[in-house]
Coordinates of N, CA and C and ligand atoms in Angstrom, one line a residue:
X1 N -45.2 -179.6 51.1 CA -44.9 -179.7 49.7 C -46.1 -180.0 48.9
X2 N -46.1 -179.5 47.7 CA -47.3 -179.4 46.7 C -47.0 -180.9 46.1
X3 N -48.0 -181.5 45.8 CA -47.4 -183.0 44.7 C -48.5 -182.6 43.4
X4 N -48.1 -182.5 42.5 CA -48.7 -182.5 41.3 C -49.0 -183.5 40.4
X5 N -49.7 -184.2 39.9 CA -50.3 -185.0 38.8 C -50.5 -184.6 37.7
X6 N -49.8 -184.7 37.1 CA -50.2 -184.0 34.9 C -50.8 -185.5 34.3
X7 N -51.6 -185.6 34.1 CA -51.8 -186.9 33.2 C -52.5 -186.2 31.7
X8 N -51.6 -186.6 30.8 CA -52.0 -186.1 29.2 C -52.6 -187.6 28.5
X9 N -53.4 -187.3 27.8 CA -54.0 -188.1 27.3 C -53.6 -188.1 25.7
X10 N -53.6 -187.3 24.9 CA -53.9 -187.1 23.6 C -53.1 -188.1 22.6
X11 N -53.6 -188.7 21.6 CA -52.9 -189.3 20.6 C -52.1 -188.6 19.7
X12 N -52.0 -187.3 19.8 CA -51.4 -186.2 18.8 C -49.9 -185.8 19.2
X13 N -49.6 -186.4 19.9 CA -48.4 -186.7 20.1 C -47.9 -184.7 20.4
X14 N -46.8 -183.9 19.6 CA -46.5 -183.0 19.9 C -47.3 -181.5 19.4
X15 N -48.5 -182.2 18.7 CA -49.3 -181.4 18.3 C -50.6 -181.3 18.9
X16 N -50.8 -181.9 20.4 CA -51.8 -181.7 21.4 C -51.8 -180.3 22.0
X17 N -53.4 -180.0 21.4 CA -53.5 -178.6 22.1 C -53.9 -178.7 23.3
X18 N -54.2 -179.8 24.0 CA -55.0 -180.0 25.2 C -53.4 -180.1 26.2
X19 N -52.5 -180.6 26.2 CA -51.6 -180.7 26.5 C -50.7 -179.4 26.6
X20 N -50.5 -178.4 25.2 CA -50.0 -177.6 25.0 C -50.6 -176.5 26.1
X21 N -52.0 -176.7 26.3 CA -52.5 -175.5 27.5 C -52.3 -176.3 28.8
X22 N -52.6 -177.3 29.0 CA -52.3 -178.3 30.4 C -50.8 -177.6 30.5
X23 N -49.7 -177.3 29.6 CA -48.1 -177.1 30.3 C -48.3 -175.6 30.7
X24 N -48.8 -174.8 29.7 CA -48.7 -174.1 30.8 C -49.3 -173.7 31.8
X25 N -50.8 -174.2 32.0 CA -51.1 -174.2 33.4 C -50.1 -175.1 34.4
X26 N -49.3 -175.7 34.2 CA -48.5 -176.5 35.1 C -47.1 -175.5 35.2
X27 N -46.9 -175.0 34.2 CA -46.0 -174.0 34.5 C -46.8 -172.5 35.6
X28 N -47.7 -172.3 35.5 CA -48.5 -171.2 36.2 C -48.3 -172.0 38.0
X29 N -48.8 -173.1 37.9 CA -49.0 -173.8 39.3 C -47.8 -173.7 39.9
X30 N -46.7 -174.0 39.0 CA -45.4 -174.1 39.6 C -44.5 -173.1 40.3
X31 N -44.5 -171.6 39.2 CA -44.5 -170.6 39.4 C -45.0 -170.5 40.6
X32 N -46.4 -170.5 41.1 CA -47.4 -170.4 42.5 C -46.6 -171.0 43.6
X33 N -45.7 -172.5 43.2 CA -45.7 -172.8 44.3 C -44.1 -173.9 43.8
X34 N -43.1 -173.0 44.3 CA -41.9 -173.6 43.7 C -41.3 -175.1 44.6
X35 N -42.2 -174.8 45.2 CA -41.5 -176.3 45.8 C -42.2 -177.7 45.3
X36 N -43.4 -177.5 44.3 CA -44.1 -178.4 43.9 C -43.3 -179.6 42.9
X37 N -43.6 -180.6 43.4 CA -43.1 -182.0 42.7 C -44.4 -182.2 41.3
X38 N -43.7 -182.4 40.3 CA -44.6 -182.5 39.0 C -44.2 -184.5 38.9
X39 N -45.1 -185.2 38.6 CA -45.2 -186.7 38.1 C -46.1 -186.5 36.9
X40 N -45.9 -187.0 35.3 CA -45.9 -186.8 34.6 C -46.4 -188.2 34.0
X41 N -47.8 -188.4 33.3 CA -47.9 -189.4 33.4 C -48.6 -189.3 31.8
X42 N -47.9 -190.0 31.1 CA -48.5 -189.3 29.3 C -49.1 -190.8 29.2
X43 N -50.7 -190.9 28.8 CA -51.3 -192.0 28.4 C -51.1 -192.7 27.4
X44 N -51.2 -191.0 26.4 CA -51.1 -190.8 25.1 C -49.6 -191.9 24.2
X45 N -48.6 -191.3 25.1 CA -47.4 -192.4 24.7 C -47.2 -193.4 25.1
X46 N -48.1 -193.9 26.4 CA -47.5 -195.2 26.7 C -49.0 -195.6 27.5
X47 N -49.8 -195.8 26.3 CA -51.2 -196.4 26.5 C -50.9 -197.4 27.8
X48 N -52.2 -197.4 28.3 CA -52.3 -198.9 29.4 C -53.0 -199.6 29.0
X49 N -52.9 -201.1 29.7 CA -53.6 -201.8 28.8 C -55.3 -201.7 29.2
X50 N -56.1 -202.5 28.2 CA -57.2 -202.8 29.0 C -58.0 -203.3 29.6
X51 N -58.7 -203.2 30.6 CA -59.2 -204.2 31.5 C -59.9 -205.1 30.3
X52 N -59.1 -206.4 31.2 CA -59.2 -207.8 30.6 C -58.7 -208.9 31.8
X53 N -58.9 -210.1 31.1 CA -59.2 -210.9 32.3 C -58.2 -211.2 33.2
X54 N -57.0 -210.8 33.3 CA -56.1 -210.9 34.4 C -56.5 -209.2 35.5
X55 N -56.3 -208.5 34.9 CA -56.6 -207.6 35.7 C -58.2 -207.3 36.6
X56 N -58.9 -207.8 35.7 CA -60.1 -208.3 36.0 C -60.7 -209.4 37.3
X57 N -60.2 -210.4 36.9 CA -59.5 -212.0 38.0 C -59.0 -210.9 39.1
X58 N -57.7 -210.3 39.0 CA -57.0 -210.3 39.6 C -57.9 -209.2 41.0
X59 N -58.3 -208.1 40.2 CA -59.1 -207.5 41.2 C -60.0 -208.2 42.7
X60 N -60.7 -209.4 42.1 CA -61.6 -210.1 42.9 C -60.7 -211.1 43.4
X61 N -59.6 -211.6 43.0 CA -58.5 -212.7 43.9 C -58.0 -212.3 45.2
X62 N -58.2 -213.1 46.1 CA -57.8 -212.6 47.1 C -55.7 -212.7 46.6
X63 N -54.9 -212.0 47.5 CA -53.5 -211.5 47.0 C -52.6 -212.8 46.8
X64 N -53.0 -213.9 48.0 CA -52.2 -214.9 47.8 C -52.7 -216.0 46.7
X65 N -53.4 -215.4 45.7 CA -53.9 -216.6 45.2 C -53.8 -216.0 43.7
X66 N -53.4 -215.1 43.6 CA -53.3 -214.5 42.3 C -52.3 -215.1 41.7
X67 N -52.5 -215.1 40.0 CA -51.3 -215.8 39.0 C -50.7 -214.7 39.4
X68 N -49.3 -215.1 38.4 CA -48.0 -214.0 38.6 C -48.5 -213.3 37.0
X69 N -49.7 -213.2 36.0 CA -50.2 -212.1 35.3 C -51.7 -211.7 36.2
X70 N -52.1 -212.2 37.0 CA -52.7 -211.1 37.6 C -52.1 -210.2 38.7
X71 N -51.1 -211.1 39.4 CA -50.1 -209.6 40.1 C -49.7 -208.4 39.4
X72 N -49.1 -209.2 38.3 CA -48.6 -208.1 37.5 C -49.5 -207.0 36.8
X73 N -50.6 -207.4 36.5 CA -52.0 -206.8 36.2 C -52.4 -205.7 37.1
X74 N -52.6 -206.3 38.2 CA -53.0 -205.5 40.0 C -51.9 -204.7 40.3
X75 N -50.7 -205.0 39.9 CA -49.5 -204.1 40.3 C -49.7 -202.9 39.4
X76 N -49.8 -202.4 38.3 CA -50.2 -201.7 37.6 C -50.8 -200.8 38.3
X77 N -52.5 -201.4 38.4 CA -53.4 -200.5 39.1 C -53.1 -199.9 39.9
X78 N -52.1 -200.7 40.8 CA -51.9 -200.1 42.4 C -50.9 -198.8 42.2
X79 N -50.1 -199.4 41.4 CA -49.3 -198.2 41.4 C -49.9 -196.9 40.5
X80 N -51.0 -196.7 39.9 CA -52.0 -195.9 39.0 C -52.5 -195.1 40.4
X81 N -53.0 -195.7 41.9 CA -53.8 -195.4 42.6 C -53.0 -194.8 43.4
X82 N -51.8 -195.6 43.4 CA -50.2 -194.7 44.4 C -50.7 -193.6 43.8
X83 N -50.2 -193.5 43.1 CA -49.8 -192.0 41.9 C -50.7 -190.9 42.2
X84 N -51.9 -191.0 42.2 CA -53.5 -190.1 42.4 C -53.2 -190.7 44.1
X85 N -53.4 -190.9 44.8 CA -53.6 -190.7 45.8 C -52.4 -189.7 46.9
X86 N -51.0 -189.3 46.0 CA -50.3 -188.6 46.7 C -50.7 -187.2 45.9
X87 N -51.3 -186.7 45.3 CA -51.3 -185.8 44.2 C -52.0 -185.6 45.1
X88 N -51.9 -183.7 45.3 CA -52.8 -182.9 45.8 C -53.2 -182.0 44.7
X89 N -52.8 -181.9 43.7 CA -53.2 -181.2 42.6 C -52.9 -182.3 41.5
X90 N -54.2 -181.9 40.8 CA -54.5 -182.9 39.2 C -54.5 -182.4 38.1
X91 N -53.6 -182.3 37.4 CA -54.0 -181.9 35.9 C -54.1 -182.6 34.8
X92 N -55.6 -182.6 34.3 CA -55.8 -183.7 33.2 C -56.1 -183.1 32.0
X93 N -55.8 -182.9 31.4 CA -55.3 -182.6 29.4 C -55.7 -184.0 28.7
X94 N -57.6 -183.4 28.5 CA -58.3 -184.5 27.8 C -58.3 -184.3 26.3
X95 N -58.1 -184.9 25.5 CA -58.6 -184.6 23.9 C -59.9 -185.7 23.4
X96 N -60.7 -185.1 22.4 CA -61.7 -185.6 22.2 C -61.6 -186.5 21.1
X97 N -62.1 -187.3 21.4 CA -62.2 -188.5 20.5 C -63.1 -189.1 20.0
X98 N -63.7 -188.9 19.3 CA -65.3 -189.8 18.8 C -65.9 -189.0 19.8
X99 N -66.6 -187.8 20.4 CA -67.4 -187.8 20.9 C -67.1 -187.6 22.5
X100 N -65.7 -188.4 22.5 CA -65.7 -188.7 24.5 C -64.2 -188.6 24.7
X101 N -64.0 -189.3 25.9 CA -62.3 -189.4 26.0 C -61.7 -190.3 24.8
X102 N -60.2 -190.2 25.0 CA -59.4 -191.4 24.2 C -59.7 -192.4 25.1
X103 N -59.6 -193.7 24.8 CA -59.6 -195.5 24.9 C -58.6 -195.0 26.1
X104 N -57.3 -194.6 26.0 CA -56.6 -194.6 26.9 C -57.1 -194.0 28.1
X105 N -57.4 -193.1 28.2 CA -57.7 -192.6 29.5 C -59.2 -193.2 30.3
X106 N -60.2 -194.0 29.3 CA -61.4 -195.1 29.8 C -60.0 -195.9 30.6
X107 N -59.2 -196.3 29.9 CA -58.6 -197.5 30.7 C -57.9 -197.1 32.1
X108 N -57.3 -195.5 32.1 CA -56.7 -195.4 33.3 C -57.8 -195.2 34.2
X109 N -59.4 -195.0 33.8 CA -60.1 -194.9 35.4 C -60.8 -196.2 35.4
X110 N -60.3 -197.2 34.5 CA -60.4 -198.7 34.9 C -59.7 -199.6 35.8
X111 N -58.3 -198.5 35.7 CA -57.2 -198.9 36.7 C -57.9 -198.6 37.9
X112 N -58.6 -197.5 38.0 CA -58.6 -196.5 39.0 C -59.4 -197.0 40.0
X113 N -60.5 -197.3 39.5 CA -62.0 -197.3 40.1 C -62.3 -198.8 40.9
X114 N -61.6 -198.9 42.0 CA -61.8 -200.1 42.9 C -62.3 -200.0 44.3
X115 N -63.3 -200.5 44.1 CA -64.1 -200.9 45.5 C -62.8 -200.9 47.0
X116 N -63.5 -199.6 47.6 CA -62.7 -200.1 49.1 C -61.4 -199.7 48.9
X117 N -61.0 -199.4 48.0 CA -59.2 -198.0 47.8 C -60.0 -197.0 47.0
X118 N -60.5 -196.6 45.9 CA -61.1 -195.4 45.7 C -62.4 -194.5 45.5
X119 N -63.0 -195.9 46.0 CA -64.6 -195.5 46.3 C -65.2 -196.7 47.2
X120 N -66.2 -196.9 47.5 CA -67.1 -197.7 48.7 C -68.2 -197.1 49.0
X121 N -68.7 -198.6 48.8 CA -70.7 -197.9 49.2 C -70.9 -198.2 50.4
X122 N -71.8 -197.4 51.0 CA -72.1 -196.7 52.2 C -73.0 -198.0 52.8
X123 N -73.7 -198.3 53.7 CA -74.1 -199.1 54.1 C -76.1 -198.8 53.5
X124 N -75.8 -197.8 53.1 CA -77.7 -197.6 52.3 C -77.1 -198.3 50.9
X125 N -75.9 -198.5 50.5 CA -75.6 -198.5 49.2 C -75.2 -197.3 48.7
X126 N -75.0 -196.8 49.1 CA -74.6 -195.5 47.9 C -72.9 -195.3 47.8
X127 N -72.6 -194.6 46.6 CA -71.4 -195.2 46.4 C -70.7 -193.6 47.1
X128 N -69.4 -194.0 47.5 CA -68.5 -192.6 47.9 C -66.9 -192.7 47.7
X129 N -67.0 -191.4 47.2 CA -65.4 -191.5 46.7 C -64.3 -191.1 48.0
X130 N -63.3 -191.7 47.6 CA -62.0 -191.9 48.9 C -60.9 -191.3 48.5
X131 N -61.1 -190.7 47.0 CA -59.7 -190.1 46.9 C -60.4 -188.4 47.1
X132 N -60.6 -188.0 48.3 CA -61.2 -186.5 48.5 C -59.5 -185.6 48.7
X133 N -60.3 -184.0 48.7 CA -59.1 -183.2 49.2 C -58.0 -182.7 48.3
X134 N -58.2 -183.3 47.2 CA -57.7 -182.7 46.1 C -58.3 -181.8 44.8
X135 N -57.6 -180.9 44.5 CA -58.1 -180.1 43.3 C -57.5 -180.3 41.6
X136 N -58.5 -180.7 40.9 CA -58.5 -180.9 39.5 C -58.6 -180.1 38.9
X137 N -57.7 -180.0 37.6 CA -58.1 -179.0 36.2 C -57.8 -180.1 35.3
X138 N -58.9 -179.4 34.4 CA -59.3 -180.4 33.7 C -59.3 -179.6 32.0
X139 N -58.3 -180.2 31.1 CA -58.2 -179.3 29.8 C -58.6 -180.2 29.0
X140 N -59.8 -179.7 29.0 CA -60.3 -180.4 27.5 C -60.3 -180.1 25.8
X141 N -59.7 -180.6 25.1 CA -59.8 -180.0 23.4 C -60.8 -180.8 22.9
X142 N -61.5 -180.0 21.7 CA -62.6 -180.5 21.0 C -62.5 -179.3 19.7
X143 N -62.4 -180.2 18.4 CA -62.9 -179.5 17.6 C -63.6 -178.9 17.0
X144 N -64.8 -179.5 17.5 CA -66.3 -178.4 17.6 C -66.0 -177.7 19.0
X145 N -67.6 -177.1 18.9 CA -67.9 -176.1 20.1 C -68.8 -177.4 21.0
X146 N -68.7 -177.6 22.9 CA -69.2 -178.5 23.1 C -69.9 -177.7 25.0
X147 N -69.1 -176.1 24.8 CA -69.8 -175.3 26.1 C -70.6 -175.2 26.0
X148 N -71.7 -174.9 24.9 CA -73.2 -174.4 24.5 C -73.6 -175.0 23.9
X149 N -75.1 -175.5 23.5 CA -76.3 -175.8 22.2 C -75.9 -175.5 21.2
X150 N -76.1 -176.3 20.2 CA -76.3 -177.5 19.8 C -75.2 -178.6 20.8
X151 N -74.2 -178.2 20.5 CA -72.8 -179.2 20.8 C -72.8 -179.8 22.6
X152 N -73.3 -179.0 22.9 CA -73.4 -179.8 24.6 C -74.0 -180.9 24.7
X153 N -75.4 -180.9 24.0 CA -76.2 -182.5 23.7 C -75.6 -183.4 23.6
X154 N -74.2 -183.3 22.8 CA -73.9 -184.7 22.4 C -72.4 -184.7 23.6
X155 N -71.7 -183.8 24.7 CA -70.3 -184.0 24.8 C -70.7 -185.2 25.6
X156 N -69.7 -186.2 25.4 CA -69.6 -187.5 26.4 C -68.1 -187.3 26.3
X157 N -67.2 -186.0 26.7 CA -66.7 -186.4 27.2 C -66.4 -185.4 29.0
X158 N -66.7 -184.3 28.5 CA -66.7 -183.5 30.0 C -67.4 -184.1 31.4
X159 N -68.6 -183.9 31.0 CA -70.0 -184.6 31.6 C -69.4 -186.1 32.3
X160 N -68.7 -186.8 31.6 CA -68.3 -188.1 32.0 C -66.9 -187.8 32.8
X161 N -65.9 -187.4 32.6 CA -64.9 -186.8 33.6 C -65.3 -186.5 34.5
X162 N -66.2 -185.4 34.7 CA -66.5 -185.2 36.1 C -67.5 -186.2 36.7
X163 N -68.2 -186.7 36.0 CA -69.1 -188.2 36.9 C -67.7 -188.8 37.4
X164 N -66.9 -189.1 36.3 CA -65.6 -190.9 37.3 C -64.9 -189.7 38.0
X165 N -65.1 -188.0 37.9 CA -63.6 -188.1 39.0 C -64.4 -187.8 40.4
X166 N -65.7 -187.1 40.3 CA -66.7 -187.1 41.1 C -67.0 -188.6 41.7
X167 N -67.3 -189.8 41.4 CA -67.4 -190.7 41.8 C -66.4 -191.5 42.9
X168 N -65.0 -190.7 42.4 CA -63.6 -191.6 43.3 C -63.4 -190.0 44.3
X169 N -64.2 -189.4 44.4 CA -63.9 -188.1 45.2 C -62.9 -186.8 44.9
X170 N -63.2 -186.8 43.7 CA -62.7 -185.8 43.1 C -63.7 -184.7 42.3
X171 N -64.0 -183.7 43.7 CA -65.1 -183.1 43.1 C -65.0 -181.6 43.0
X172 N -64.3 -181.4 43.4 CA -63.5 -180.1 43.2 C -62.3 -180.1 41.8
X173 N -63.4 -179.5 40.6 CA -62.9 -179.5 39.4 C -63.4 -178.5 38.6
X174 N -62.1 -178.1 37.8 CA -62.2 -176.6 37.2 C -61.8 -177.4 36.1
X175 N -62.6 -176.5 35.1 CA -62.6 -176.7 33.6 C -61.9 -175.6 32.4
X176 N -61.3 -176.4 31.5 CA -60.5 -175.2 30.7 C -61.1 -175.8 29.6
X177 N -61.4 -174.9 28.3 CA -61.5 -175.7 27.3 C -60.6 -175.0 25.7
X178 N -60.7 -176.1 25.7 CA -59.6 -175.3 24.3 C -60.4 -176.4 23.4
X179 N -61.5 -175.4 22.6 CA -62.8 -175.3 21.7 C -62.8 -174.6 20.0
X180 N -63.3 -175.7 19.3 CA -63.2 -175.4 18.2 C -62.4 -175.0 17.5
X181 N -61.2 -175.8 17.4 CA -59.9 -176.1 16.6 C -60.1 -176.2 15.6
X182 N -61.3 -177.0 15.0 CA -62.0 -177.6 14.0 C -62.3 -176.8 12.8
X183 N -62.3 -175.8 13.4 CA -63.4 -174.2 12.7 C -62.9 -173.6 12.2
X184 N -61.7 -173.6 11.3 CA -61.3 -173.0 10.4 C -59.6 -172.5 10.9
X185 N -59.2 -172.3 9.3 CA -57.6 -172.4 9.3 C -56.7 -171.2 10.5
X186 N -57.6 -170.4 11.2 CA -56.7 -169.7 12.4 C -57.4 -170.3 13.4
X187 N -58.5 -171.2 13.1 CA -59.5 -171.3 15.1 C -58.0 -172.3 15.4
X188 N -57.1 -173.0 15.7 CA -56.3 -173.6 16.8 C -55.4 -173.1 17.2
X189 N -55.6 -171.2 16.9 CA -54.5 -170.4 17.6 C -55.3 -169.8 18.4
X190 N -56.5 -169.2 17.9 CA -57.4 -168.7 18.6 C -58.1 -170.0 20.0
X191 N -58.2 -170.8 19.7 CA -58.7 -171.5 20.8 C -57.8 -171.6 21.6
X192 N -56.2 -172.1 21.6 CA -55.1 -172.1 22.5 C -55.1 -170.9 23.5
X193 N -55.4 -169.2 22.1 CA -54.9 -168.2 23.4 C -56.1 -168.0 24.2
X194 N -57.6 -167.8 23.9 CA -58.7 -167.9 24.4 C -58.3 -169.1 25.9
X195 N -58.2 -170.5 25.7 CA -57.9 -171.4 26.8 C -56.3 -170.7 28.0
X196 N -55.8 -169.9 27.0 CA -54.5 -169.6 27.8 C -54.9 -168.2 28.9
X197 N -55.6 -167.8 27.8 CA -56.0 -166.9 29.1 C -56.8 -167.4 30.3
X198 N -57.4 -168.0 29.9 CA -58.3 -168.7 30.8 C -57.6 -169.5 32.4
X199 N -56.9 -170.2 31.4 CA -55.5 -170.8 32.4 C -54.7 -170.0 33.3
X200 N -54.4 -168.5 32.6 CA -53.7 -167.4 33.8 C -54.6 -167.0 34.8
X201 N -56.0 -166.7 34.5 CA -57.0 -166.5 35.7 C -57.4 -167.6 36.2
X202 N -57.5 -168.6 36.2 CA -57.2 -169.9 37.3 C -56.4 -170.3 37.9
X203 N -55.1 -169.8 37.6 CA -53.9 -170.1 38.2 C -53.9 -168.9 39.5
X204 N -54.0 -167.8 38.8 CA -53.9 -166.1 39.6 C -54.9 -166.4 40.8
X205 N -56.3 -167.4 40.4 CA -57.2 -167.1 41.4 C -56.8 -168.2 42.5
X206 N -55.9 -169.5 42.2 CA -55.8 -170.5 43.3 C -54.5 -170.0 44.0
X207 N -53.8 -168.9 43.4 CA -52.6 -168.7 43.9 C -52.9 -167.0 45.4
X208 N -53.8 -166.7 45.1 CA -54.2 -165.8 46.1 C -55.0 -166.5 47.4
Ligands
FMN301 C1 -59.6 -189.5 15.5 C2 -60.1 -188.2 15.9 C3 -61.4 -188.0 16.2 C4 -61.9 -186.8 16.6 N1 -63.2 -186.7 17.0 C5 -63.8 -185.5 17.3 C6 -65.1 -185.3 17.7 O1 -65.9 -186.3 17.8 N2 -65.6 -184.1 18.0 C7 -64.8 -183.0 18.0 O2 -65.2 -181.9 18.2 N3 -63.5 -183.1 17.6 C8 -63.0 -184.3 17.3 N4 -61.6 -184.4 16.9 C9 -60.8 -183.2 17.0 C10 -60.0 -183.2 18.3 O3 -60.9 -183.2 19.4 C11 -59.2 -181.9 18.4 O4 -58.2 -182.0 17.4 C12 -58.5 -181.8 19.7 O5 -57.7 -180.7 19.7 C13 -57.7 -183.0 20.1 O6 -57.0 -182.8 21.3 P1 -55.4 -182.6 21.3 O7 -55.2 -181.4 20.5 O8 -55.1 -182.5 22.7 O9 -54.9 -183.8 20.6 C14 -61.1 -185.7 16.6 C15 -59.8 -185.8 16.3 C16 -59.3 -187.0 15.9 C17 -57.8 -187.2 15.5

């Protein structure tokens, strides 16, 4: 059985185009593969909190010594790391924000990123990711253009997705972008179907 991971990020609540193309590539994957389990994990509506000092504390406490707000802190994570670690397929529906991701989704790879469950350095030091073997799409919206010059200089948010999902072993990652929304009163129909097509030939090509 397929296990699928949707995580939406966007503050736009039912007006996310990053989301709007993330469903139907989730509907495409599904289609591909009917026995697939979808978990559903919207940031956007039910932000997490952010690392601060119980979850913080709580990371470096050893288990029996933790308050009952750093368990409850660490239970969080753990169950953030359950969640990604059964998912053989990822789908993340990023929206841009100032430049980079939302606050919320910095915080879910704050949950994420712990020494010895999702990454671990090697005995030279180097660091290596532990959640391998799974494949990511990755839907990014931006209301500029951020594939090409000028606008690529500045994306901090693509470039950085694939560093934290590359870092926890997620390096097998395909990019959708639904681009320049921004640009005038038809570009966020035009960018949807431009991204939609895009989405049917990544779906067509993991399904053969
Ligand atoms: C508060 C806010 C800040 C934004 N900052 C940027 C930005 O820095 N660069 C950009 O190209 N678009 C920016 N946008 C536009 C969004 O990236 C665009 O609307 C995108 O579609 C958002 O994703 P969503 O449709 O999934 O919500 C911003 C939008 C909002 C609401």
């Amino acid at each position: 059985m397929t296990n699928i991971l949707f995580v939406s990020t966007s503050p736009r609540g039912a007006d996310s185009l990053s989301t709007k193309v993330a469903l139907t590539l989730l509907s495409d994957l599904e289609t591909a593969n009917p026995n697939a389990t979808v978990v559903t994990r919207d940031l956007g509506a039910a932000p997490l909190p952010h690392l601060g000092p119980d979850l913080l504390g709580g990371f470096f406490a050893p288990d029996d010594q933790r308050t009952p707000d750093q368990k409850q802190a660490v239970a969080t994570s753990d169950a953030l790391i359950a969640e990604l670690k059964a998912a053989d397929i990822v789908v993340l529906a990023s929206a841009m924000i100032n430049f980079t991701i939302t606050s919320t989704l910095k915080s879910w790879f704050d949950h994420l990123a712990r020494a010895g469950l999702t990454f671990r350095y090697t005995e030279e030091g180097k660091p290596e990711g532990l959640m391998t073997g799974k494949k990511v799409y990755l839907v990014v919206s931006t209301g500029g253009i951020y594939s090409a010059e000028p606008g690529s200089a500045v994306d901090f948010q693509a470039p950085y997705l694939k560093h934290m999902l590359g870092f926890m072993g997620l390096t097998d990652v395909e990019i959708v972008r639904v681009e320049g929304s921004l640009l005038g009163p038809d570009a966020p129909e035009k960018a949807v179907e431009a991204a939609t097509a895009q989405v049917h030939a990544v779906a067509q090509q993991a399904a053969a």
